[in-house]
Amino acid sequence: MEPESSANLDFVERLVFWALQVTTALLGLMVASLLVSSMSYKRLPLYITLLMSGVLGALLVSPIFASIDNWFAGIKDAPDSWLDILEQQGPVYHVMAEFLEITPGLITIWFLINIPLLLNITYRLPTDEDEPAPSTKNLATERATEPREKLRNDFYERLPRVLGRDIVSISSELHYVNVKTVDAKALIIGALNQIAEALDDDGVLIHRSHWVHKKHVVNVHISGNQAWCEMSDGERLPISRSKRKLVKAYFGNEPCAVKTKRTA
């Protein structure tokens, strides 16, 4: 955003300086998006979510950016703007100046990164309409295959082999899903509601952001404001209020602490 700020540095220093800047900015935006997603109890408009995470990301990285400036003495120059004058008033003012300076750029970058999401371009499990017309030879076989089974098989085929197929839970993170198995975990592009529909017989969507496999649920706790599923890997995933009745119906009718057998 400001190439001239590193003009007084040599090549190696400039490379390190901008690597730190870019890495810090991207990590800050990722952490901010996770925080905003976890704090949002209602589904907010996408542009509001991106705007909030962009501002929060700028707030998180501003102290780090100010520290990076202090590490590289070669970037100091005579103040030529009111922000330069502000940052010279002390550490707190330096952080404030960084925040005011980087926020517009970070928000712009964050919106550009999420263009596929804004344009609603996301992974979609194929439907029958997407399939080429079957040959006469395979027509009987295709008719015998359940549509949901085809979607399910397609999802499993798209999983990285290192994950295996023993899924513990799937969680939504913007236009990605975090698939956790007994062997590993990975982020893949996907829409959780479509994946949950394809895997409907194996588990249940306990929250708009979380699907759990029924055989890996070892404890269900629903009491007052607290509701969660404890998984076989020890993680506790929240149950939304709208899904409590569904979870009770799925795992049992007890009002709280519904126990299931722990999987080996």
Coordinates of N, CA and C in Angstrom, one line a residue, residues 168-169 203-207 210-214 216-223 226-240 243-244 246-248 250-251 257-260:
V168 N -15.4 -37.2 11.9 CA -15.9 -36.9 13.3 C -16.9 -35.8 13.2
S169 N -16.5 -34.7 12.6 CA -17.3 -33.5 12.5 C -16.9 -32.7 11.3
G203 N -25.3 -38.5 10.3 CA -25.2 -37.6 11.4 C -26.2 -36.5 11.4
V204 N -26.0 -35.4 12.1 CA -27.0 -34.4 12.2 C -26.4 -33.0 12.2
L205 N -27.0 -32.0 11.6 CA -26.6 -30.6 11.7 C -27.1 -30.0 13.0
I206 N -26.2 -29.8 14.0 CA -26.5 -29.4 15.3 C -26.5 -27.9 15.4
H207 N -26.0 -27.2 14.4 CA -25.8 -25.7 14.4 C -25.6 -25.4 12.9
H210 N -22.1 -26.3 12.3 CA -21.5 -27.6 12.7 C -22.4 -28.8 12.4
W211 N -21.8 -29.8 11.8 CA -22.4 -31.1 11.6 C -21.6 -32.2 12.3
V212 N -22.2 -33.1 13.0 CA -21.5 -34.2 13.7 C -21.9 -35.6 13.3
H213 N -21.0 -36.5 13.3 CA -21.2 -37.9 12.9 C -21.8 -38.5 14.2
K214 N -22.9 -39.3 14.1 CA -23.6 -39.8 15.2 C -22.7 -40.8 16.0
H216 N -19.6 -40.7 16.6 CA -18.5 -40.0 17.3 C -19.0 -39.1 18.4
V217 N -20.4 -39.0 18.6 CA -20.9 -38.2 19.7 C -20.9 -39.1 20.9
V218 N -20.2 -38.6 22.0 CA -20.1 -39.4 23.2 C -20.9 -38.9 24.3
N219 N -21.4 -37.6 24.2 CA -22.2 -37.0 25.2 C -22.9 -35.8 24.7
V220 N -24.2 -35.7 25.0 CA -25.0 -34.5 24.6 C -25.5 -33.8 25.9
H221 N -25.1 -32.6 26.0 CA -25.5 -31.8 27.2 C -26.4 -30.6 26.8
I222 N -27.6 -30.6 27.3 CA -28.6 -29.6 27.1 C -29.2 -29.1 28.4
S223 N -28.8 -28.0 28.9 CA -29.3 -27.5 30.2 C -29.2 -26.0 30.2
Q226 N -26.7 -23.6 28.2 CA -25.6 -24.4 27.7 C -26.1 -25.7 26.9
A227 N -25.6 -25.8 25.7 CA -26.0 -27.0 24.9 C -24.8 -27.3 24.0
W228 N -24.3 -28.5 24.1 CA -23.2 -28.9 23.3 C -23.1 -30.4 23.1
C229 N -22.4 -30.8 22.1 CA -22.1 -32.2 21.8 C -20.6 -32.4 22.1
E230 N -20.3 -33.4 22.9 CA -18.9 -33.8 23.1 C -18.6 -34.9 22.1
M231 N -17.5 -34.7 21.3 CA -17.1 -35.6 20.3 C -16.0 -36.6 20.8
S232 N -15.8 -37.6 20.1 CA -14.8 -38.6 20.5 C -13.4 -38.1 20.5
D233 N -13.2 -37.0 19.8 CA -11.8 -36.4 19.9 C -11.7 -35.3 21.0
G234 N -12.8 -35.2 21.9 CA -12.7 -34.4 23.0 C -13.3 -33.0 22.8
E235 N -13.5 -32.6 21.5 CA -14.0 -31.3 21.2 C -15.5 -31.2 21.6
R236 N -15.9 -30.0 22.1 CA -17.3 -29.7 22.3 C -17.8 -28.7 21.3
L237 N -18.9 -29.1 20.6 CA -19.4 -28.3 19.6 C -20.8 -27.8 20.0
P238 N -21.1 -26.5 19.8 CA -22.3 -25.9 20.3 C -23.6 -26.4 19.6
I239 N -24.7 -26.5 20.3 CA -26.0 -26.8 19.7 C -26.8 -25.6 19.7
S240 N -27.3 -25.1 18.6 CA -28.1 -23.9 18.5 C -29.5 -24.2 19.1
K243 N -31.9 -26.0 17.1 CA -31.6 -27.5 16.8 C -31.7 -28.4 18.0
R244 N -32.1 -27.8 19.1 CA -32.2 -28.6 20.4 C -33.2 -29.7 20.3
L246 N -34.3 -31.2 17.6 CA -33.8 -32.1 16.6 C -32.7 -33.0 17.2
V247 N -31.8 -32.4 18.0 CA -30.7 -33.2 18.6 C -31.3 -34.2 19.6
K248 N -32.3 -33.7 20.4 CA -33.0 -34.6 21.4 C -33.7 -35.8 20.7
Y250 N -32.9 -37.0 17.9 CA -31.9 -37.8 17.2 C -31.1 -38.7 18.2
F251 N -30.8 -38.2 19.4 CA -29.9 -38.9 20.3 C -30.7 -39.4 21.5
A257 N -27.9 -34.0 29.3 CA -26.9 -35.1 29.5 C -27.3 -36.4 28.9
V258 N -27.7 -36.3 27.6 CA -28.0 -37.5 26.8 C -26.8 -38.3 26.5
K259 N -26.6 -39.5 27.0 CA -25.4 -40.2 26.8 C -25.5 -41.2 25.6
T260 N -24.4 -41.3 24.9 CA -24.3 -42.3 23.8 C -23.0 -43.1 24.1

